[in-house]
XYZ file of C-alpha atoms in Angstrom:
700
model
C 106.323 49.714 154.824
C 107.797 47.854 156.920
C 109.531 45.622 159.040
C 112.160 43.654 160.684
C 112.280 43.586 164.399
C 114.171 46.256 166.367
C 117.597 45.170 166.830
C 118.173 47.247 170.080
C 116.256 48.858 172.505
C 115.500 52.474 171.273
C 117.057 55.262 173.753
C 114.912 56.980 176.007
C 116.876 58.656 178.790
C 118.213 61.447 176.071
C 114.494 62.728 176.426
C 115.286 63.680 180.187
C 118.698 65.156 178.437
C 116.870 67.322 176.372
C 114.484 68.486 179.151
C 117.810 69.153 181.108
C 119.112 70.873 178.328
C 116.278 73.068 177.738
C 116.028 73.601 181.322
C 119.383 74.842 181.406
C 119.028 77.119 178.340
C 115.749 78.662 180.490
C 117.679 79.097 183.616
C 121.097 80.968 181.413
C 118.136 82.975 179.823
C 116.471 84.030 183.004
C 119.503 85.059 184.884
C 120.938 86.919 182.323
C 117.789 88.636 181.413
C 117.580 89.385 185.430
C 121.237 90.485 185.679
C 119.903 93.244 182.302
C 116.974 93.977 184.396
C 114.592 92.432 182.003
C 113.333 89.984 184.017
C 111.116 91.977 186.411
C 112.267 94.867 185.275
C 111.758 98.150 187.413
C 112.347 101.893 186.735
C 112.192 104.454 188.988
C 108.784 104.787 191.046
C 106.074 107.318 190.207
C 106.753 110.624 192.138
C 106.082 110.328 195.487
C 103.288 112.055 197.352
C 103.898 114.635 200.123
C 106.139 113.074 203.064
C 104.692 113.150 206.313
C 105.414 115.575 208.742
C 107.748 113.000 210.624
C 110.273 112.568 207.826
C 110.996 116.474 207.795
C 113.958 115.741 210.468
C 115.427 113.468 208.173
C 114.771 115.686 205.209
C 116.834 118.145 206.683
C 119.726 116.185 208.148
C 122.856 114.820 206.917
C 123.230 112.779 203.967
C 124.046 109.515 205.679
C 121.243 107.625 207.592
C 121.063 105.322 210.213
C 118.180 103.665 210.440
C 119.247 100.686 212.323
C 117.590 101.662 215.807
C 114.186 102.602 216.787
C 115.184 106.460 216.450
C 116.543 107.450 213.196
C 119.812 109.581 212.714
C 121.658 111.045 210.307
C 125.436 112.444 209.993
C 127.289 114.571 207.564
C 130.975 115.035 206.652
C 133.525 116.605 208.883
C 134.465 120.583 207.442
C 136.626 120.904 204.584
C 135.989 116.967 203.630
C 134.375 115.664 200.553
C 133.056 112.121 200.028
C 132.903 111.549 196.139
C 130.670 109.011 195.142
C 130.351 106.523 192.241
C 127.126 105.054 191.462
C 126.274 102.213 188.470
C 129.751 100.578 188.142
C 132.225 99.253 188.072
C 132.487 99.856 184.013
C 135.411 98.204 181.921
C 135.353 101.312 179.963
C 134.922 104.405 182.707
C 136.006 103.148 186.277
C 139.611 102.883 185.308
C 139.680 105.911 183.922
C 138.237 107.599 187.100
C 140.587 105.488 189.110
C 143.663 106.958 187.456
C 142.456 110.377 188.088
C 141.886 109.603 191.535
C 145.163 108.084 192.083
C 147.038 110.915 190.206
C 145.369 113.203 192.865
C 145.805 110.887 196.039
C 142.185 111.003 196.430
C 140.106 108.032 197.901
C 136.269 107.564 196.977
C 133.516 105.331 197.424
C 131.959 103.460 194.736
C 128.218 102.063 194.753
C 128.506 99.227 192.826
C 125.597 97.077 191.085
C 126.072 93.606 192.223
C 125.968 92.074 188.152
C 128.686 94.111 186.949
C 130.648 93.410 190.013
C 130.034 89.520 189.155
C 130.894 90.565 185.780
C 134.067 92.148 186.160
C 135.725 90.707 189.843
C 139.505 92.005 188.412
C 138.273 95.621 188.576
C 136.379 95.474 191.426
C 139.460 93.877 193.087
C 141.394 97.155 191.954
C 139.033 99.404 193.640
C 139.685 97.832 196.595
C 143.589 97.864 196.355
C 144.152 101.235 195.690
C 142.036 102.295 198.977
C 138.641 102.981 197.813
C 135.767 102.095 199.642
C 132.781 99.875 197.958
C 128.665 99.991 198.845
C 125.734 98.205 197.654
C 123.782 99.323 195.104
C 121.518 96.444 194.512
C 122.325 93.871 192.078
C 120.329 95.187 188.924
C 119.672 98.371 189.642
C 115.555 98.352 190.185
C 113.863 100.850 192.549
C 113.308 98.980 196.222
C 110.286 101.165 196.488
C 108.840 99.946 193.318
C 109.727 96.091 194.151
C 108.085 93.573 196.671
C 110.196 93.084 200.054
C 111.550 89.645 198.847
C 113.107 90.968 195.877
C 114.710 94.111 197.473
C 116.147 91.502 199.906
C 117.501 89.597 197.136
C 118.887 92.317 195.148
C 120.798 92.778 198.396
C 122.207 89.547 199.500
C 123.156 88.878 195.641
C 125.413 92.000 195.681
C 126.914 91.023 199.200
C 127.539 87.390 197.544
C 129.160 89.106 194.164
C 131.204 91.375 196.423
C 132.268 88.282 198.360
C 133.393 86.143 195.621
C 135.312 89.226 194.067
C 137.125 90.539 196.873
C 136.166 88.517 199.931
C 134.379 91.334 201.887
C 131.049 92.358 202.682
C 130.161 96.077 202.947
C 127.651 97.940 205.641
C 126.968 100.934 203.573
C 124.254 101.071 200.810
C 122.222 103.474 198.435
C 119.125 102.929 196.730
C 119.040 103.369 192.958
C 117.314 106.339 191.930
C 117.993 108.312 195.187
C 119.410 111.912 195.636
C 119.645 114.172 198.497
C 117.610 113.887 201.842
C 115.278 116.623 200.929
C 114.041 114.185 197.740
C 112.950 111.491 200.296
C 109.252 110.534 199.721
C 106.646 108.622 201.669
C 106.905 106.317 199.218
C 110.672 105.240 199.868
C 110.620 105.542 203.515
C 109.674 101.906 203.730
C 112.543 100.729 201.325
C 115.185 103.027 203.440
C 113.636 101.422 206.731
C 114.309 97.848 205.196
C 117.768 99.028 204.566
C 118.164 99.832 208.145
C 116.743 96.634 209.267
C 119.121 94.758 207.341
C 121.861 96.492 209.007
C 122.876 99.378 206.452
C 123.941 102.717 206.951
C 121.766 104.366 204.004
C 124.271 106.889 202.160
C 122.545 109.782 200.320
C 124.089 112.597 198.704
C 124.476 116.580 199.678
C 125.375 117.313 196.300
C 123.857 115.296 193.293
C 125.587 116.586 190.003
C 123.412 114.855 188.064
C 126.116 113.970 185.360
C 123.868 111.759 183.871
C 122.438 114.431 182.153
C 125.734 115.188 180.856
C 125.610 118.910 181.506
C 129.299 119.689 180.538
C 132.394 119.073 182.975
C 132.119 122.822 183.970
C 128.249 122.216 185.014
C 129.365 118.910 186.961
C 132.207 120.782 188.589
C 130.007 123.621 189.703
C 127.282 121.294 191.059
C 130.000 119.274 192.958
C 131.537 122.132 194.801
C 130.565 122.573 198.432
C 130.074 125.958 199.911
C 131.521 127.972 203.131
C 133.836 125.309 204.302
C 131.143 122.538 204.926
C 131.938 118.818 204.203
C 129.695 117.200 201.419
C 128.846 113.525 199.950
C 129.084 114.428 196.545
C 127.127 112.218 193.781
C 128.526 111.417 190.524
C 128.411 107.853 188.194
C 130.878 105.895 186.833
C 128.749 103.759 184.554
C 125.193 103.890 182.413
C 126.774 105.786 179.327
C 129.338 107.874 178.346
C 131.007 109.536 181.369
C 133.501 111.431 179.520
C 132.540 114.505 180.821
C 132.578 113.249 184.442
C 136.208 111.974 184.437
C 136.937 115.337 183.076
C 135.199 116.920 185.802
C 136.649 114.829 188.466
C 140.081 115.921 187.614
C 138.925 119.723 187.449
C 136.825 119.034 190.417
C 140.089 117.696 192.538
C 142.295 120.422 191.789
C 140.161 123.081 192.761
C 139.129 121.178 196.231
C 142.873 120.848 196.670
C 143.481 124.451 196.493
C 140.722 125.493 198.769
C 141.969 123.014 201.419
C 139.507 120.142 200.878
C 140.651 116.566 201.448
C 138.523 113.880 199.306
C 138.225 110.534 201.418
C 136.159 107.854 201.478
C 132.590 107.968 202.770
C 133.495 106.182 206.250
C 136.460 108.303 206.515
C 134.906 111.461 206.035
C 132.637 110.142 208.562
C 135.530 109.673 211.122
C 133.975 105.707 211.288
C 135.760 102.567 210.839
C 135.531 100.951 207.249
C 132.576 99.684 205.578
C 134.354 96.523 204.650
C 133.559 93.426 206.623
C 135.277 90.131 205.827
C 132.944 87.871 204.308
C 133.030 84.067 205.429
C 134.208 81.107 203.318
C 130.718 79.960 201.999
C 129.905 83.378 201.255
C 133.315 83.712 199.072
C 132.508 80.352 197.270
C 128.694 80.879 196.692
C 129.704 84.350 195.555
C 132.635 82.913 192.934
C 129.689 80.469 192.140
C 127.361 83.290 190.964
C 130.038 85.234 189.242
C 130.792 82.077 186.984
C 127.016 81.525 186.456
C 126.361 84.948 185.415
C 129.336 85.346 183.139
C 128.529 82.086 181.484
C 124.948 82.968 181.041
C 125.762 86.137 179.533
C 128.381 84.276 176.973
C 125.882 81.708 176.144
C 123.290 84.079 175.513
C 125.379 86.115 173.355
C 126.728 83.109 171.551
C 122.921 81.950 171.029
C 121.749 85.453 169.551
C 124.964 85.049 166.951
C 123.855 81.389 166.427
C 119.988 82.607 165.606
C 120.956 85.048 163.306
C 123.135 82.636 161.413
C 120.302 80.081 161.752
C 117.799 82.920 160.177
C 120.307 84.303 157.471
C 120.788 80.772 156.143
C 117.336 79.894 156.357
C 116.498 82.955 154.323
C 119.338 82.215 152.060
C 118.303 78.945 151.674
C 115.009 79.578 150.293
C 115.686 82.341 148.096
C 118.454 79.954 146.310
C 115.799 77.403 146.105
C 112.958 79.727 144.446
C 115.637 80.982 142.117
C 117.331 77.729 141.049
C 113.505 76.146 140.823
C 112.857 79.167 138.480
C 116.002 77.957 136.277
C 114.994 74.425 136.334
C 111.543 74.990 135.101
C 112.937 77.163 132.352
C 115.732 74.542 131.508
C 113.304 71.351 131.841
C 110.851 72.701 129.125
C 110.793 70.212 126.761
C 113.706 68.044 127.887
C 113.307 64.331 127.538
C 109.929 64.816 125.674
C 111.599 63.153 122.198
C 113.381 60.255 123.656
C 113.273 57.171 122.699
C 110.121 57.770 120.833
C 111.031 55.571 117.772
C 111.799 52.326 119.876
C 110.602 52.992 123.738
C 112.697 50.558 125.652
C 110.977 47.992 127.997
C 110.360 48.626 131.420
C 110.283 46.639 134.425
C 108.346 48.057 137.513
C 109.304 46.647 140.764
C 106.750 46.889 143.692
C 108.284 45.893 147.654
C 105.226 45.166 149.524
C 104.841 44.193 153.099
C 101.333 44.188 154.592
C 99.661 46.559 151.810
C 96.845 44.368 151.425
C 94.923 47.764 151.601
C 95.973 49.787 148.666
C 98.300 47.386 146.822
C 95.413 46.562 144.254
C 94.931 50.351 143.108
C 98.924 50.401 143.190
C 99.036 47.390 140.335
C 96.006 48.611 138.182
C 97.192 52.272 137.991
C 100.771 50.934 136.509
C 99.072 48.305 134.403
C 96.761 51.448 132.979
C 100.050 53.667 131.828
C 99.845 55.275 128.892
C 103.608 54.308 128.174
C 104.317 53.020 124.459
C 106.759 50.159 125.465
C 106.562 46.905 126.971
C 105.818 47.134 130.766
C 105.838 44.714 133.572
C 104.927 44.832 136.833
C 106.883 42.603 139.674
C 105.006 42.602 142.978
C 107.451 41.263 145.395
C 105.557 40.158 148.669
C 108.150 40.296 151.404
C 107.004 38.151 153.966
C 103.580 39.660 154.627
C 101.437 38.782 157.278
C 98.209 39.941 155.105
C 96.556 39.025 151.993
C 98.861 41.427 149.838
C 99.936 38.705 147.645
C 96.405 37.669 146.765
C 95.078 41.152 146.733
C 97.967 41.927 144.286
C 97.145 39.048 142.087
C 93.339 38.499 142.431
C 92.709 41.534 139.017
C 94.681 38.669 137.299
C 96.122 42.032 134.906
C 98.431 41.107 132.094
C 102.028 41.686 132.479
C 101.767 41.305 136.479
C 103.687 38.783 137.938
C 103.422 38.211 142.208
C 106.844 37.124 143.729
C 106.846 35.921 147.338
C 109.832 35.723 149.652
C 110.803 35.496 153.119
C 110.663 38.624 155.063
C 113.922 40.600 154.479
C 113.467 43.909 154.197
C 112.838 46.463 151.556
C 116.076 46.328 150.290
C 116.054 42.522 149.872
C 112.949 42.829 147.855
C 113.964 44.932 145.477
C 117.216 43.130 144.823
C 114.761 40.066 144.421
C 112.726 42.511 141.973
C 116.196 43.604 140.217
C 116.883 39.810 139.579
C 113.317 38.579 138.094
C 113.151 41.868 136.065
C 113.452 41.046 132.047
C 114.242 44.637 131.162
C 117.089 47.268 131.520
C 114.876 50.119 132.793
C 113.935 49.511 136.199
C 110.762 51.580 138.022
C 110.747 51.512 141.648
C 107.295 52.315 143.416
C 105.920 51.703 146.973
C 103.013 49.641 147.686
C 100.793 52.548 148.915
C 101.471 54.406 145.665
C 99.531 55.089 142.443
C 100.945 56.367 139.091
C 99.426 58.814 136.544
C 98.968 57.367 133.399
C 102.053 59.500 131.940
C 104.199 58.837 134.955
C 106.592 55.819 133.155
C 106.684 57.354 130.141
C 108.154 60.898 131.532
C 110.533 58.792 133.792
C 111.921 56.915 130.991
C 112.596 59.942 128.520
C 114.597 61.509 130.864
C 117.097 58.146 130.836
C 117.654 58.715 127.009
C 120.363 60.976 127.798
C 123.159 58.180 128.723
C 124.676 60.364 131.411
C 121.757 60.043 133.360
C 121.762 57.053 135.796
C 118.340 57.483 137.771
C 115.308 59.762 137.975
C 113.302 61.089 140.378
C 109.717 61.382 140.094
C 106.912 64.280 141.841
C 105.631 62.485 144.836
C 102.096 63.723 145.893
C 100.232 63.502 148.898
C 96.966 61.436 147.837
C 95.124 62.181 151.393
C 95.292 65.553 152.118
C 91.969 66.376 153.907
C 92.805 66.392 157.337
C 94.974 69.028 158.783
C 98.131 66.534 159.346
C 97.613 65.396 155.525
C 97.855 68.956 154.251
C 100.794 69.590 156.615
C 102.695 67.117 154.419
C 101.013 68.251 150.889
C 102.813 71.669 151.882
C 106.042 69.603 153.220
C 106.124 67.554 149.785
C 105.737 70.632 147.618
C 107.836 72.866 149.461
C 110.356 70.749 151.213
C 111.050 67.908 148.491
C 110.363 68.579 145.367
C 111.417 72.495 145.558
C 114.659 70.989 146.772
C 114.902 68.387 144.183
C 114.842 70.964 141.488
C 117.965 72.763 142.677
C 119.663 69.269 143.504
C 119.340 68.555 139.835
C 121.232 71.777 138.805
C 123.720 71.376 141.576
C 124.372 67.862 140.481
C 124.048 66.629 144.213
C 120.602 64.823 144.285
C 120.700 63.168 147.916
C 117.186 61.020 147.560
C 115.427 58.924 144.680
C 112.075 58.515 146.434
C 111.020 55.075 146.749
C 107.333 56.346 145.796
C 108.778 57.295 142.530
C 111.967 56.649 140.469
C 113.617 55.071 137.551
C 116.753 53.460 137.410
C 119.341 51.888 134.663
C 119.620 48.017 135.606
C 123.259 48.312 134.653
C 124.200 50.929 136.941
C 122.447 49.024 139.833
C 124.323 45.944 139.223
C 127.346 47.680 138.818
C 126.734 48.948 142.413
C 126.022 45.211 143.733
C 122.179 46.112 143.827
C 120.384 48.003 146.749
C 122.306 47.942 149.699
C 120.940 46.781 153.168
C 123.454 48.634 155.363
C 120.758 51.626 156.178
C 117.016 52.323 156.845
C 116.860 54.764 154.088
C 117.832 52.073 151.297
C 116.687 54.965 148.362
C 118.971 57.775 149.923
C 122.102 55.135 150.106
C 121.341 54.116 146.705
C 120.999 57.417 145.319
C 124.458 58.620 146.948
C 125.799 55.607 145.660
C 124.956 56.311 142.122
C 125.994 59.989 142.423
C 129.772 58.941 143.947
C 129.824 56.247 140.707
C 129.485 59.385 138.269
C 125.942 58.934 137.360
C 123.520 62.173 137.108
C 120.414 61.707 138.719
C 117.438 64.350 137.565
C 114.092 65.475 138.548
C 111.117 65.036 136.617
C 108.253 67.223 137.940
C 105.837 65.686 135.232
C 106.209 61.977 136.883
C 103.433 62.383 139.022
C 102.813 59.566 141.955
C 100.049 59.585 144.338
C 101.374 58.023 147.595
C 99.312 57.677 150.818
C 100.733 59.557 153.799
C 100.392 58.776 157.638
C 97.351 59.722 158.786
C 98.288 60.388 162.583
C 101.103 62.201 164.383
C 101.948 58.527 165.646
C 102.523 56.927 162.140
C 103.986 60.481 161.095
C 106.845 60.104 163.691
C 107.415 56.398 163.014
C 107.662 57.190 159.336
C 109.625 60.385 159.640
C 112.173 58.883 162.725
C 113.180 55.808 160.081
C 113.735 58.402 157.237
C 115.779 60.774 159.255
C 117.931 57.968 161.385
C 118.179 56.111 157.531
C 119.494 59.603 155.948
C 122.214 59.713 158.662
C 123.064 56.389 158.229
C 123.517 56.967 154.325
C 125.517 60.150 155.203
C 127.678 58.195 157.525
C 128.395 55.374 155.003
C 129.292 57.916 152.262
C 131.051 60.519 154.065
C 134.265 59.968 151.759
C 132.474 61.542 148.969
C 133.300 64.615 151.141
C 137.083 64.278 149.993
C 136.314 62.899 146.488
C 136.157 64.751 143.066
C 132.941 66.420 142.121
C 130.785 68.707 143.765
C 128.212 65.711 145.234
C 130.196 65.322 148.172
C 130.494 68.624 149.519
C 127.329 70.093 148.034
C 125.143 67.196 149.236
C 126.311 66.145 152.606
C 126.916 69.714 153.777
C 123.493 70.623 152.641
C 122.122 67.688 154.478
C 124.670 68.022 157.745
C 123.414 71.816 158.069
C 119.876 71.757 157.188
C 118.467 68.567 158.176
C 120.342 67.466 160.824
C 122.165 70.960 162.935
C 119.614 73.708 162.336
C 116.867 71.271 163.491
C 118.809 70.315 166.158
C 118.775 74.507 167.069
C 115.050 74.923 166.639
C 113.991 73.982 170.078
C 116.098 76.900 171.640
C 114.968 79.151 168.919
C 111.150 78.610 170.366
C 112.295 78.734 173.765
C 113.964 82.266 173.266
C 110.506 82.820 171.157
C 108.398 81.916 174.368
C 111.219 84.104 177.051
C 111.077 87.107 174.968
C 107.277 87.073 174.499
C 106.947 86.255 178.135
C 109.498 88.882 180.122
C 109.549 91.481 177.241
C 107.661 93.086 174.585
C 106.277 90.169 172.616
C 106.010 92.151 169.293
C 109.659 91.804 167.995
C 109.250 88.254 168.370
C 105.648 87.936 166.750
C 107.058 90.096 164.065
C 109.913 87.730 163.252
C 107.721 84.738 163.298
C 105.104 86.547 160.679
C 108.130 87.631 158.779
C 109.656 84.310 158.299
C 105.830 82.606 157.930
C 105.783 85.107 155.253
C 108.776 84.107 153.244
C 107.850 80.704 153.749
C 104.297 81.544 152.206
C 106.162 83.334 149.186
C 108.488 80.231 148.538
C 105.068 78.110 148.873
C 103.209 80.124 146.713
C 106.016 79.709 143.704
C 106.177 76.279 144.582
C 102.811 75.481 144.040
C 102.300 77.263 141.189
C 105.184 75.284 139.817
C 103.445 71.820 140.299
C 99.978 73.581 139.495
C 98.833 73.072 142.283
C 96.521 75.137 144.177
C 97.941 78.061 146.573
C 95.023 78.070 148.724
C 96.678 75.257 150.534
C 98.922 77.588 152.001
C 96.140 78.480 154.701
C 97.609 75.804 157.125
C 101.260 76.936 156.744
C 100.824 79.225 160.270
C 99.440 76.559 161.718
C 102.160 74.032 160.709
C 104.988 76.027 163.070
C 102.740 74.572 165.689
C 102.683 70.475 166.894
C 104.214 69.879 163.504
C 107.613 71.666 163.183
C 107.938 70.453 166.710
C 107.407 67.066 165.870
C 109.723 67.237 162.983
C 112.628 68.436 164.977
C 112.363 66.249 167.615
C 112.445 63.328 165.077
C 115.914 64.297 164.539
C 117.207 64.719 167.719
C 115.571 61.201 168.288
C 117.600 60.296 165.465
C 120.897 61.900 166.583
C 120.529 59.960 170.150
C 119.755 56.871 168.412
C 122.973 57.127 166.231
C 125.378 58.230 169.159
C 124.095 55.687 171.439
C 124.810 53.024 168.833
C 121.275 51.591 168.520
C 120.483 49.658 165.600
C 117.148 50.727 165.085
C 114.897 48.498 162.683
C 111.841 48.697 160.305
C 108.680 50.817 161.627
C 105.381 49.331 160.274
C 102.890 52.256 159.104
C 99.496 51.257 159.173
C 97.820 52.074 155.762
C 94.063 52.758 154.886
C 93.807 51.792 151.298
C 92.676 55.402 150.124
C 93.193 54.527 146.614
C 91.294 51.360 146.725
C 88.187 52.662 145.683
C 89.183 54.387 142.844
């Protein structure tokens, strides 16, 4: 069904907002992955082949290479001068401790910093410069420059200069390639990357003494590897990041003591070479760009970290919900055995069945026949309220000339208005409401009415089944109805927080509806609105799984979209209308509205991010973890679905479509939520969307 013209143009610009949001998330993930060397990750290149003969002079020369000219040259520190160099920082844990040790010994050093770490901790970078130390370029994400294309190598160097400019207002003329060591280790594969550094105007700083402190050989071992011999000057390579550097900190303290006693001075690299400082003032534009880069990186890192916590919470909540639903469904199944079977057997009350219908010509006759064919022993009247149909709905309903059937015509006013018309014309105190595209089993009315024998019960929800489940879309909806609707309703009854008695099959006390003023026309989800009002009025609303009703579900994605859009938007309208229930006595408001807000609004809005992160990590990293998590969730859902199908007496073979439901159908459902939220926030008054019926029950 239905109906009225749309009262305002539906929003469209929000799709651009969604795409922009997804793009921003993608950019944040990419930037964070690049910073953490996940995107385009590189390690040291495979061992280089034999270097060419013309490399021998460089291999036997000093550790600082000048490759800016046609003829390479090298230099080494002055005698009894040591240039302590630290790679891979700055590190918030170890760099400050090294700076404290250097300050205590009045020593200076050169830090070959990683650009991403400069951007992450600009304050620490400024401290390095303020205490008289020197900075060099160690690339932005620490790739092996010999293993990446030229554009990536240049990007790494340029981004580091920008990060340095943003943090300190400086550039540097020193560079050290990651995974480098002494000149003797230069390979033919590394030569091109070294020449590129020269073309970019850098002095290439290798080392005389590589302590290999990253292996953690002990403080004594590091000291032995760092001590120069024979009074020669030396460039010493150590690390202030990349792991536990406690041994390095201790070794530097001891080393500086021994160097001082041996008459050595610890200076910056350029000072040890007798050269001007490597620092150069950066232009204003570079400083601004560097500051923006730092902000973007820190924002991406914080955003990604928050996303992981959100995803963890989402996963935990989803699994906990499924587990809780299964446990409560089992409890409900045990308690419901025999419940209501003996109610009103002596004098079964009369029942008025109200069928609001709008353009239901295709299936209304089948609906009426199923209602008249009931096995209920008490009086039953069927009221078909034709709500201004433009087809032959009224004629089709009256044509069989079945006893107890009345057709009432009215001008189009909406489903709620049609239900109210039916309530006014009803003769009995028990009202059963059914959509015009639904057929009842013979025992359905009896099962519904028996639960109303309890005077505390104001309404009963029946068990809606998908009748057209042969196609893939129908099978998906069948699974959703059994797991997502009927399994939920078992739990809702036990928790006393039933949000909806579906329009397809439900029974009500007329006195309860009259006390509420009938069915409200305030929302598009009149069934949810009515159920919430009953619960707030103190009535119990229960679920009867034996009250089976077969409905015609949408057969195309377009029809499904229109139906779910109306459902979702109407549910949010009802939630907002009944928001005060949260502070009212009783559990309904907090449990029902909290559940709906969390699992039917908030978590679906986060679903696109979940999909994006899964795709991202599958593309840039090892896809196995993402696939494993996805498979785990599907298995948990399958287990819950198996139990739900068993409870409903359905064939568990239907679960084969569950993995496929994660594609297209799941995305359609969360996009419906996004559209509905946007519609609500923009203040658009949505109208009824007509769902075209095929009349699948007409031939039965």
